[in-house]
Short mmCIF file of C-alpha atoms and ligand atoms in Angstrom, two decimals:
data_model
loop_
_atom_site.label_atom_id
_atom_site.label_comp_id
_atom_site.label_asym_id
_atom_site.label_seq_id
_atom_site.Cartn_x
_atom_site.Cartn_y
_atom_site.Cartn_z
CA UNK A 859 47.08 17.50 -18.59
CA UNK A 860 50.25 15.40 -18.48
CA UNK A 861 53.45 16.88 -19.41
CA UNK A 862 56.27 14.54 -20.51
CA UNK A 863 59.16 16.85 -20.39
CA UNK A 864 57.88 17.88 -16.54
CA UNK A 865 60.16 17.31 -13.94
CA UNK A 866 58.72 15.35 -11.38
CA UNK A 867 57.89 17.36 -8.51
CA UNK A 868 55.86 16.92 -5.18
CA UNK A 869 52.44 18.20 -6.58
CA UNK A 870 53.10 17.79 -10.05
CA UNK A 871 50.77 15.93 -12.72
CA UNK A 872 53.30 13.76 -12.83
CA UNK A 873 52.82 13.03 -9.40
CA UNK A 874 49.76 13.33 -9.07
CA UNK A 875 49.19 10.07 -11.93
CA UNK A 876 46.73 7.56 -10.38
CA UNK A 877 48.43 4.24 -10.32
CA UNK A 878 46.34 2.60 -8.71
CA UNK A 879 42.67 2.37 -8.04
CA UNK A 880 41.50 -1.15 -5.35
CA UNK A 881 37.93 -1.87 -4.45
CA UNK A 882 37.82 -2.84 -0.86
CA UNK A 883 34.78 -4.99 0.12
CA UNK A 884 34.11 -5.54 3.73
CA UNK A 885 31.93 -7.14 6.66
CA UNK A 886 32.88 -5.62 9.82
CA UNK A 887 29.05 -6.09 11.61
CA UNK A 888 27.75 -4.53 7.80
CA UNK A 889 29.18 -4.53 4.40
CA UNK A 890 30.98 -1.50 3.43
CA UNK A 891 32.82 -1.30 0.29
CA UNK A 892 35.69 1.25 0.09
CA UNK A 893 37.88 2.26 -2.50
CA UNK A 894 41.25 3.20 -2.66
CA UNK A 895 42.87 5.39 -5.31
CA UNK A 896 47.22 5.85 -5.07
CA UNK A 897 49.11 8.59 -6.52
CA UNK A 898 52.90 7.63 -8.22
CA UNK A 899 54.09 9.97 -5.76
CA UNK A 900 52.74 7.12 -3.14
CA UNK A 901 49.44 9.52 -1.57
CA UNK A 902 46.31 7.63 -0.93
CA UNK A 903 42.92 8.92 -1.17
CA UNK A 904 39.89 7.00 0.15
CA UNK A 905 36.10 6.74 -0.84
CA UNK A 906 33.01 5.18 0.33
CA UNK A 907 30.88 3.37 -2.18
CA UNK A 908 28.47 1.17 0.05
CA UNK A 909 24.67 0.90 -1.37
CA UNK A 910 22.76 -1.12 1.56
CA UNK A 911 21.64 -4.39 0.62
CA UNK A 912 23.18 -3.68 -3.06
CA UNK A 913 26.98 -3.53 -2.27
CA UNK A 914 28.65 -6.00 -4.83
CA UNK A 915 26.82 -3.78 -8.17
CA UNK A 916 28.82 -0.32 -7.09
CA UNK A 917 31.66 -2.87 -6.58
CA UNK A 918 31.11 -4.37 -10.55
CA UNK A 919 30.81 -1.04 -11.72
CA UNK A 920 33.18 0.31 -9.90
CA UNK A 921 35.91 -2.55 -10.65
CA UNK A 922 34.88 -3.32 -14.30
CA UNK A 923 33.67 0.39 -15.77
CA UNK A 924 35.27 3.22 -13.69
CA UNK A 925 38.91 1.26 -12.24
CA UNK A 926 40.58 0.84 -15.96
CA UNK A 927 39.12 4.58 -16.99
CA UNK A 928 41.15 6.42 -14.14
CA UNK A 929 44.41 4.75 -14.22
CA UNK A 930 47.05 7.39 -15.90
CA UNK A 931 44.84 10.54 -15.17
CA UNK A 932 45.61 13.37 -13.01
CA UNK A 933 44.46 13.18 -9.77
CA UNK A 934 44.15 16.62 -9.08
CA UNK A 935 41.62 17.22 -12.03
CA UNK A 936 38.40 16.45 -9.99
CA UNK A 937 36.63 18.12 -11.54
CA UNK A 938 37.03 16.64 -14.99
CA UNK A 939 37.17 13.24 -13.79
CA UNK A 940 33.52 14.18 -12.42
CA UNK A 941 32.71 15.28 -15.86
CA UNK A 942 33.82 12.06 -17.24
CA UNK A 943 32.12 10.02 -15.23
CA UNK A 944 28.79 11.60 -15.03
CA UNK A 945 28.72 13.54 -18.53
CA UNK A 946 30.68 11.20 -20.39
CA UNK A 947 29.70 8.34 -18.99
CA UNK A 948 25.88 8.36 -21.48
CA UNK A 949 23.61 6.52 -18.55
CA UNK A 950 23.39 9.32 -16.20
CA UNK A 951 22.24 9.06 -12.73
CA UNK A 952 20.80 6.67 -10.22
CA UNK A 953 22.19 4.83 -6.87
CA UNK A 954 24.88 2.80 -8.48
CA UNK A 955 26.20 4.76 -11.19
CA UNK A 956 25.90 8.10 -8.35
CA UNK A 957 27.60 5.84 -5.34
CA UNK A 958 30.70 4.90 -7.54
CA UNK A 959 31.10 8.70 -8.72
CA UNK A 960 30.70 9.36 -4.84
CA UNK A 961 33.92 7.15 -4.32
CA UNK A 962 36.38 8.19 -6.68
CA UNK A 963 35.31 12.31 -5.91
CA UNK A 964 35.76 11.81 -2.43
CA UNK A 965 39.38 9.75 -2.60
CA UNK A 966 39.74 12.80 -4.84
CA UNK A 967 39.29 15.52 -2.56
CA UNK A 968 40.88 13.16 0.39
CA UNK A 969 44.20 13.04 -2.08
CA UNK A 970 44.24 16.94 -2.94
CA UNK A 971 44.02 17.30 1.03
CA UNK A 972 46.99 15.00 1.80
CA UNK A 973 48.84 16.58 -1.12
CA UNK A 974 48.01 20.28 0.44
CA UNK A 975 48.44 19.42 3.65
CA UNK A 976 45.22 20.76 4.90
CA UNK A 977 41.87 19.45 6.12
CA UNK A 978 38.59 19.23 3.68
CA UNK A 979 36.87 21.83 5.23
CA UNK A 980 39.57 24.12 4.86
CA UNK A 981 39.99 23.38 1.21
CA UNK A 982 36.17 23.96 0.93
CA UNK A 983 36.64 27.53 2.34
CA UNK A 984 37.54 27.31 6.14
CA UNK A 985 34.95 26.73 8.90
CA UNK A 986 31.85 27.88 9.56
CA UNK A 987 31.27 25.96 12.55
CA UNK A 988 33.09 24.52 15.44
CA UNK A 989 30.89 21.15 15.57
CA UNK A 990 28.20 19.78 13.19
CA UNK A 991 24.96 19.15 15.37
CA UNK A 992 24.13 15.44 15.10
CA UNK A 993 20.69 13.58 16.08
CA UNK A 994 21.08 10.24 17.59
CA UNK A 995 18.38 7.47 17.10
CA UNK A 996 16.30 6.77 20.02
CA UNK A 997 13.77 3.68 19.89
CA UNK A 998 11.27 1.72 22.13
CA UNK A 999 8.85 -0.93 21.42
CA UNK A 1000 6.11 0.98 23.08
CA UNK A 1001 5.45 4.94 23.98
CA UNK A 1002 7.29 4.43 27.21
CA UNK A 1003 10.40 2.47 25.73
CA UNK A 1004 10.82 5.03 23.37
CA UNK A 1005 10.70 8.04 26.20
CA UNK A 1006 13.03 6.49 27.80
CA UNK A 1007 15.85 5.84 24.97
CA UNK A 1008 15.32 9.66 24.37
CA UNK A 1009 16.25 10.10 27.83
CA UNK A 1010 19.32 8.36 27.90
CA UNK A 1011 20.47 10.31 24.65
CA UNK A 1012 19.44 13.84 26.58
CA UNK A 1013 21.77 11.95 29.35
CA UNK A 1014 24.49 11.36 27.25
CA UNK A 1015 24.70 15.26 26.15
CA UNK A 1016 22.47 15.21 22.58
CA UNK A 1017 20.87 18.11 21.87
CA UNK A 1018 18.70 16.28 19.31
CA UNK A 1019 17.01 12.97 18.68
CA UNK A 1020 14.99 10.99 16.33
CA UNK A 1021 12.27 8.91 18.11
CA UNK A 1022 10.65 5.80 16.23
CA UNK A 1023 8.15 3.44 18.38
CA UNK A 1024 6.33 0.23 17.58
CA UNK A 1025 2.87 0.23 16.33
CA UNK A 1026 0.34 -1.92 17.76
CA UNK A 1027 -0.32 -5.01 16.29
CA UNK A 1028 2.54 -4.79 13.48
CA UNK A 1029 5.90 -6.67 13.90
CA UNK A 1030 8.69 -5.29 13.04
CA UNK A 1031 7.67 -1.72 12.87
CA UNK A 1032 10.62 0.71 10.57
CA UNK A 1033 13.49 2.11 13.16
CA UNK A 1034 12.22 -0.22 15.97
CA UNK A 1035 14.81 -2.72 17.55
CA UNK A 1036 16.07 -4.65 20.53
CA UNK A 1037 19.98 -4.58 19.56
CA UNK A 1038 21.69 -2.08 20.41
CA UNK A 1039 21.89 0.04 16.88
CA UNK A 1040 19.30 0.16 14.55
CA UNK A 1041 20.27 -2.28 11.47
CA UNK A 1042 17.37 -2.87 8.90
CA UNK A 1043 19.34 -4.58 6.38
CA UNK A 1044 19.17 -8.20 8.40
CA UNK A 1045 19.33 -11.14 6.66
CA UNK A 1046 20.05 -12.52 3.04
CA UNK A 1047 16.76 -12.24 1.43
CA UNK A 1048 14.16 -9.52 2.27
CA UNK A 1049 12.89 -9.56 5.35
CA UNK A 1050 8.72 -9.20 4.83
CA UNK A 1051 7.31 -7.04 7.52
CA UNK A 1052 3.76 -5.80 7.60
CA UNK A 1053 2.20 -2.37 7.84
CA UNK A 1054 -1.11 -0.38 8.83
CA UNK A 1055 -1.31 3.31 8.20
CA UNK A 1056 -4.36 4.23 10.57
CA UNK A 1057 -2.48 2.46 13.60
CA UNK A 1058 0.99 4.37 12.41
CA UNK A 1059 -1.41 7.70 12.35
CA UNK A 1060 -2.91 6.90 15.85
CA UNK A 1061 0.45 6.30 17.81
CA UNK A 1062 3.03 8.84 16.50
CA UNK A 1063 1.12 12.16 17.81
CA UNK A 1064 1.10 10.26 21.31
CA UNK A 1065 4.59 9.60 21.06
CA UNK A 1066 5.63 13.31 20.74
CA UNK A 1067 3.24 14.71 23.51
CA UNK A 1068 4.63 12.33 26.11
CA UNK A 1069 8.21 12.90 24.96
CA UNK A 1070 7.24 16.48 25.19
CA UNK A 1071 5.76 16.01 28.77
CA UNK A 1072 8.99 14.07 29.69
CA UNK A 1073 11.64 16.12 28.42
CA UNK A 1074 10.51 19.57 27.95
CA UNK A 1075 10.81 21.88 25.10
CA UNK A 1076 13.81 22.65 24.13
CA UNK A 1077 15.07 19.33 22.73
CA UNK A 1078 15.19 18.97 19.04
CA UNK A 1079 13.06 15.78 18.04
CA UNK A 1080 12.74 14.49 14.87
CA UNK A 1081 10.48 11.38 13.61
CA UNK A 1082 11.19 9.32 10.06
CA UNK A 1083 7.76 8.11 8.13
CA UNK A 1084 10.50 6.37 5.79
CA UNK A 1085 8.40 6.96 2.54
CA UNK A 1086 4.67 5.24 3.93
CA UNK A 1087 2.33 7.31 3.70
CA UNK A 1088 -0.45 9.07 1.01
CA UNK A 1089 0.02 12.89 0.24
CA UNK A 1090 -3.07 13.68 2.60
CA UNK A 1091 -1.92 11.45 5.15
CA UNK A 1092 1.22 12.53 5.64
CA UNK A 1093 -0.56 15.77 5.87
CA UNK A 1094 -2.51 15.47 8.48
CA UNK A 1095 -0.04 13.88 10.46
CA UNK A 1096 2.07 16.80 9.84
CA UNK A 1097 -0.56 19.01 11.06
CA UNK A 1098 -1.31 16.71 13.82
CA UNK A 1099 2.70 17.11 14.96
CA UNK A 1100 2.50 20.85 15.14
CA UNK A 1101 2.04 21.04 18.70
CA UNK A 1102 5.16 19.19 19.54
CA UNK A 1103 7.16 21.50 17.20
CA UNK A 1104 9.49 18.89 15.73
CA UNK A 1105 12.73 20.06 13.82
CA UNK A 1106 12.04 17.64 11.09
CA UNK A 1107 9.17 14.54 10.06
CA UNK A 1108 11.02 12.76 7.39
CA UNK A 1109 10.25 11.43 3.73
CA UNK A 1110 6.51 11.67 4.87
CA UNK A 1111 6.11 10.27 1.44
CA UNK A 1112 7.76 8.36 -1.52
CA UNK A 1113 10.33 10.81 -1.93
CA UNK A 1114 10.09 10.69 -6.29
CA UNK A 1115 6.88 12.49 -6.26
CA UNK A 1116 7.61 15.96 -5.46
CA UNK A 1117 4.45 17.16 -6.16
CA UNK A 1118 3.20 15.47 -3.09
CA UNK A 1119 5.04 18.24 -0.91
CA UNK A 1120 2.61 21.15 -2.10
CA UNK A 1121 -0.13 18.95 -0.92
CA UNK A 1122 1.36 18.65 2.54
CA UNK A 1123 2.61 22.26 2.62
CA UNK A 1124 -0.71 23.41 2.30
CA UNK A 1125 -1.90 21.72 5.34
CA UNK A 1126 1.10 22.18 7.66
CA UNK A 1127 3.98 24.10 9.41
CA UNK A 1128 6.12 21.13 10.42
CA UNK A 1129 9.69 21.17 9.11
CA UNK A 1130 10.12 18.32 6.18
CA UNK A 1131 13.18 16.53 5.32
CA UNK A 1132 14.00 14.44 2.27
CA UNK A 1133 16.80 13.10 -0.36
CA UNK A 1134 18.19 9.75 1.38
CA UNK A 1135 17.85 8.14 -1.10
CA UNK A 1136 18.09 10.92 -3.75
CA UNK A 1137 21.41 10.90 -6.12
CA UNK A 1138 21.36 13.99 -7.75
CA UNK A 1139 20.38 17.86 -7.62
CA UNK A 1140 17.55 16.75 -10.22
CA UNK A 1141 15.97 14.61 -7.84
CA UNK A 1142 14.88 17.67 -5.61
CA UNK A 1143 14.81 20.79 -8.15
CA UNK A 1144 11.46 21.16 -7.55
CA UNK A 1145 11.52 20.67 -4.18
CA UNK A 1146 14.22 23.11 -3.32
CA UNK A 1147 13.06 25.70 -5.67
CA UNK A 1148 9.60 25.96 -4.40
CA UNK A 1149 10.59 25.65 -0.95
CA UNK A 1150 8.48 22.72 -0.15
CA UNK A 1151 11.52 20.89 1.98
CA UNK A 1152 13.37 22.73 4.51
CA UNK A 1153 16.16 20.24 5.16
CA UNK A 1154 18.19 18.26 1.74
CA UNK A 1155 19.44 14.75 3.35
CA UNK A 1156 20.90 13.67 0.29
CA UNK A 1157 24.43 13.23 1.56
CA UNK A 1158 27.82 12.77 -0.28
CA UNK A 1159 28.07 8.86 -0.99
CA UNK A 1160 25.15 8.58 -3.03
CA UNK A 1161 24.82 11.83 -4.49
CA UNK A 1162 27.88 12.21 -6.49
CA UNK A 1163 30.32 13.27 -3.99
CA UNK A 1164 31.58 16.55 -2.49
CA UNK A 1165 31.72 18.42 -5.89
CA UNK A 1166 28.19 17.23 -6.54
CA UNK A 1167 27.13 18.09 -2.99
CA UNK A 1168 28.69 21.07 -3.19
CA UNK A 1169 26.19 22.11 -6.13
CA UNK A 1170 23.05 21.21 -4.32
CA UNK A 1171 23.94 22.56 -0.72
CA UNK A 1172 24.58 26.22 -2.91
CA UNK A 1173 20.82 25.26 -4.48
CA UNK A 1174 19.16 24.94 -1.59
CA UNK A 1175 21.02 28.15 0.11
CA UNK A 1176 19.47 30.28 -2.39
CA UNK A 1177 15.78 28.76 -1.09
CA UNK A 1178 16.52 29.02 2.29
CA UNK A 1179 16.53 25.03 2.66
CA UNK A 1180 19.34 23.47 4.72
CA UNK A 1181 21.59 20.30 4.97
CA UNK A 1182 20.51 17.75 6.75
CA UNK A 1183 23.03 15.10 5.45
CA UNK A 1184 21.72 10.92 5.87
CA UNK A 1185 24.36 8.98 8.33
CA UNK A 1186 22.87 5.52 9.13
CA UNK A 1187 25.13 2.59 9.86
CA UNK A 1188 25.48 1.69 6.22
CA UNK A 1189 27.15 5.13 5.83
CA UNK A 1190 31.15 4.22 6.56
CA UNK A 1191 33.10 6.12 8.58
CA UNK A 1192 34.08 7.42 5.73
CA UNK A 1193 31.35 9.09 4.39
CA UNK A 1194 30.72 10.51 7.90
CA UNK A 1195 34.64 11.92 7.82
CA UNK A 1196 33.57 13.73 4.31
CA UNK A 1197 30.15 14.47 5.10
CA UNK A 1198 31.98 16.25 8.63
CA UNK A 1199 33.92 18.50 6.69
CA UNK A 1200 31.02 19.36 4.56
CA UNK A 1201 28.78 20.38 7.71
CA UNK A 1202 31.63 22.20 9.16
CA UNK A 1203 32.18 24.34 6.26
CA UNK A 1204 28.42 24.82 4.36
CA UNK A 1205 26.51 28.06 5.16
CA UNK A 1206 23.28 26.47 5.28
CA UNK A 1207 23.80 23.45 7.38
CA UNK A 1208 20.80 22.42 9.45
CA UNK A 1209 22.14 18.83 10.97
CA UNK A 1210 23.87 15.59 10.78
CA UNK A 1211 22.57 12.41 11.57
CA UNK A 1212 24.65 10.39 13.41
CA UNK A 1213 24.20 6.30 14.84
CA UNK A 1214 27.21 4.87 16.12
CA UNK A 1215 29.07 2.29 13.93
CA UNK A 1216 30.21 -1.17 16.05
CA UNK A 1217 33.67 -1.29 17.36
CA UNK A 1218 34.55 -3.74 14.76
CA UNK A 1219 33.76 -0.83 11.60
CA UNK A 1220 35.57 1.49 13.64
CA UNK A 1221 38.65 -0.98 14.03
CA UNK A 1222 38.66 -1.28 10.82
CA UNK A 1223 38.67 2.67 9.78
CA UNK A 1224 40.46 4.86 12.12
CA UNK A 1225 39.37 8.44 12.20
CA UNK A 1226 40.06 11.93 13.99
CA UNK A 1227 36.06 12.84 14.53
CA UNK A 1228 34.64 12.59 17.88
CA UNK A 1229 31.37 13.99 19.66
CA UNK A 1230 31.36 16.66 22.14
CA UNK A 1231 28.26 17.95 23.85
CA UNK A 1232 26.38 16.66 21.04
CA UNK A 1233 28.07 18.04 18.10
CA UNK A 1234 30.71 15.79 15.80
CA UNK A 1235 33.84 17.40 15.40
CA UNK A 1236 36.62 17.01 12.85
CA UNK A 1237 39.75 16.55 13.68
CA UNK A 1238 42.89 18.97 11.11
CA UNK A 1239 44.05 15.58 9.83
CA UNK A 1240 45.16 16.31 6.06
CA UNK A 1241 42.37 15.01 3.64
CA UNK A 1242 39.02 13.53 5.42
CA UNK A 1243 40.70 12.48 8.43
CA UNK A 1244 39.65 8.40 8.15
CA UNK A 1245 42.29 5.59 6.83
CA UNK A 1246 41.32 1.70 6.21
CA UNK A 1247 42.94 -1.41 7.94
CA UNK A 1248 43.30 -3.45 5.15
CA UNK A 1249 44.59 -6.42 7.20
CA UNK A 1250 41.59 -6.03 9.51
CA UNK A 1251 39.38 -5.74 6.68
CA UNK A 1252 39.89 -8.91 4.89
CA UNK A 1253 39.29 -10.69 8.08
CA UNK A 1254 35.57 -9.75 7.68
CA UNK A 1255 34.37 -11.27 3.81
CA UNK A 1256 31.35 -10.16 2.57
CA UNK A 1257 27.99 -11.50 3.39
CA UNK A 1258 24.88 -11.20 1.66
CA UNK A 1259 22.58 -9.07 3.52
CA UNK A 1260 19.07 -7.08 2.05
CA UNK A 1261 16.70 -4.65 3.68
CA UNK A 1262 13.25 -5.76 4.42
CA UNK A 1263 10.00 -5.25 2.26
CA UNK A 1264 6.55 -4.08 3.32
CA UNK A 1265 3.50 -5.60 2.47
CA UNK A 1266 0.03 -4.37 3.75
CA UNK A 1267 -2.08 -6.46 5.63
CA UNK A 1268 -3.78 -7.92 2.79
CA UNK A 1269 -0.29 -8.76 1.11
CA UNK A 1270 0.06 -6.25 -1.29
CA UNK A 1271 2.96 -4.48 -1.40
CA UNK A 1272 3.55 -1.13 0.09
CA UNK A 1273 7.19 1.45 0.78
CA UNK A 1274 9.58 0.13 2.98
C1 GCO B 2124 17.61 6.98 8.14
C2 GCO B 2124 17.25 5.95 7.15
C3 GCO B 2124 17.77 4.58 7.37
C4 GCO B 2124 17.59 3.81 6.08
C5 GCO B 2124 18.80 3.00 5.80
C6 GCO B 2124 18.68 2.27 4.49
O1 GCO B 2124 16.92 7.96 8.20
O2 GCO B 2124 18.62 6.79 8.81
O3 GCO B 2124 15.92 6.02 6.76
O4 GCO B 2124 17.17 3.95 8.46
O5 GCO B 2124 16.48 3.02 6.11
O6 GCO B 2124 19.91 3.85 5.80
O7 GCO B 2124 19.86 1.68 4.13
MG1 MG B 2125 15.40 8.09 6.82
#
């Protein structure tokens, strides 16, 4: 509450006024769009807001509906603000609405840092953890390709790794590239690529046992379905992956139907993971509470921020399901600063997943993580640990990018 007759002091709600609140869109190899929310007393909070391939609408609603509603507040009221936006706000929920909450929580929390002097994770109730386990993304056009990208992560110290591989006879198979990161969302209208279930069903179990035969046991390997396959099928291919014992198959179906989970439960013992693209605890109530997931990826830029995040990681502690936070490319370094102080603090973390942003992103936001022995580790910066270049930043303008569509073979549409 603001207090007239206050005098100003460091940490007072005086102080503590937002003066300023600047959407920051930028193109550095992706679009990322960043906003930055300044105290009177001059402290500076940051908070990721990117939506792949939908950028510019968390910018509108950002600039035009949240910006003018948060000048003169207190920045140290988070919670409220949260309140506001979500409970006062009438049209609950979804990406956009969810992504722009994300951003002004998270500049939030950055802020109270700075203005406490301490490190998220410590205002979030100390450590848990000295490093966050990360997966990196390993791909190959064939069986062989793919073995061998593992091997160079297992090289490079990971201790886990997501493997995707083409499928024969379909271009442009989901996670498979030449470049040297995986980035879907590639040009400025949807990309169309095609897909065939039966083929996907063949090649993936033959994937794991020769990554199994290559690199032995105790590697953690994961595998992401991204959202394209039936209940049963995605049941037998999780029964079909039990010998290979991976530590997650992800969003084996569309993830809105949670019913589908029981279905595959019945059939399997494979870990599941799901919640990319999930903004809320609503989206996987059902799913937590009848322990039909074992790892949440919902992460902390599109579901509502920290103090949302916060909610669902307790959730899914009480069902014995863990975090496994989403942290593609289209994640900033930002997010990955927040979503690092998350993992290092939460009980129930399971993972992080982790793909290395271009030199040009990380030019343009500085942070204090780095990766040892395949774990990310925050640095005790104040706040999330991850700044902006402005300057450097408005060198790169936006460009219209979208992810690609799926169509099966005879041209009806199908999950990407
Ligand atoms: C993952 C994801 C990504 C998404 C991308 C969409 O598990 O990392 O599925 O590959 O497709 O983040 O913007
Ligand atoms: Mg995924």
């Amino acid at each position: 509450m603001s207090n007239t007759n206050e005098t100003p002091t460091r940490g007072s709600s005086h102080d503590r006024e937002i003066v300023e609140a600047k959407v920051i869109v930028t193109c550095p190899g992706r679009n990322f769009v960043t906003l930055k929310i300044v105290t009177r007393s001059g402290v500076e909070g940051l908070g990721d807001a990117t939506l792949n391939g939908r950028e510019l609408a968390v910018a509108s609603y950002l600039q035009d509906h949240v910006v003018p509603n948060l000048i003169g507040r207190d920045a140290g009221q988070i919670e409220d603000i949260w309140q506001f936006l979500y409970r006062g706000a009438y049209w609950r929920r979804g990406p956009v609405t969810m992504s722009a909450i994300a951003a002004v929580d998270v500049a939030l929390w950055d802020i109270l840092g700075k203005m406490a002097g301490m490190p998220i994770y410590q205002l979030l109730g100390g450590r848990s953890r000295e490093g966050a386990l990360v997966y990196g993304h390993a791909n190959g056009r064939d069986i062989a390709e793919a073995s061998d990208a593992v091997g160079r992560f297992i090289e490079q110290g990971f201790l886990a790794v997501r493997a995707q591989c083409g499928v024969p006879g379909i271009k442009k198979a989901y996670g498979v590239s030449s470049a040297k990161g995986y980035e879907p969302a590639e040009s400025e209208l949807p990309l169309e690529t095609t897909w065939n279930t039966p083929r996907y069903l063949g090649v993936v179990p033959k994937l794991f046992e020769q990554l199994r035969a290559d690199h032995g046991a105790e590697v953690e390997l994961l595998h992401d379905a991204h959202h394209r396959l039936t209940p049963i099928e995605a049941a037998r291919l999780a029964k079909s992956l039990e010998p290979y014992r991976l530590f997650w198959l992800e969003d084996a179906t569309p993830a809105e139907d949670q019913k589908a989970f029981e279905l595959i439960r019945q059939h399997s013992v494979t870990a599941l993971a799901v919640g990319e693209v999930f903004n809320s605890i609503w989206d996987c109530k059902h799913l937590i509470e009848n322990q039909l997931i074992d790892y949440i990826r919902t992460t902390i830029v599109h579901g509502g921020g920290i103090t949302h995040l916060r909610r669902l990681a307790d959730f899914a502690g009480l069902h014995g399901v863990r975090t496994g936070f989403h942290g593609a490319t289209d994640l900033s370094p930002v997010t990955m600063g927040a979503a690092l102080h998350f993992d290092t603090w939460v009980p129930n973390f399971g993972i992080q997943e982790y793909m290395f942003h271009t030199d040009e992103t990380d030019a343009v936001f500085p942070h204090d993580y780095v990766l040892r022995n395949g774990r990310l580790h925050v640095g005790d910066t104040p706040g999330h640990g991850v700044t902006i270049d402005e300057k450097l930043a408005a060198k790169y303008p936006y460009q219209p990018k979208q992810l690609p569509i799926a169509r099966l073979e005879d041209g009806a549409m199908w999950n990407w």
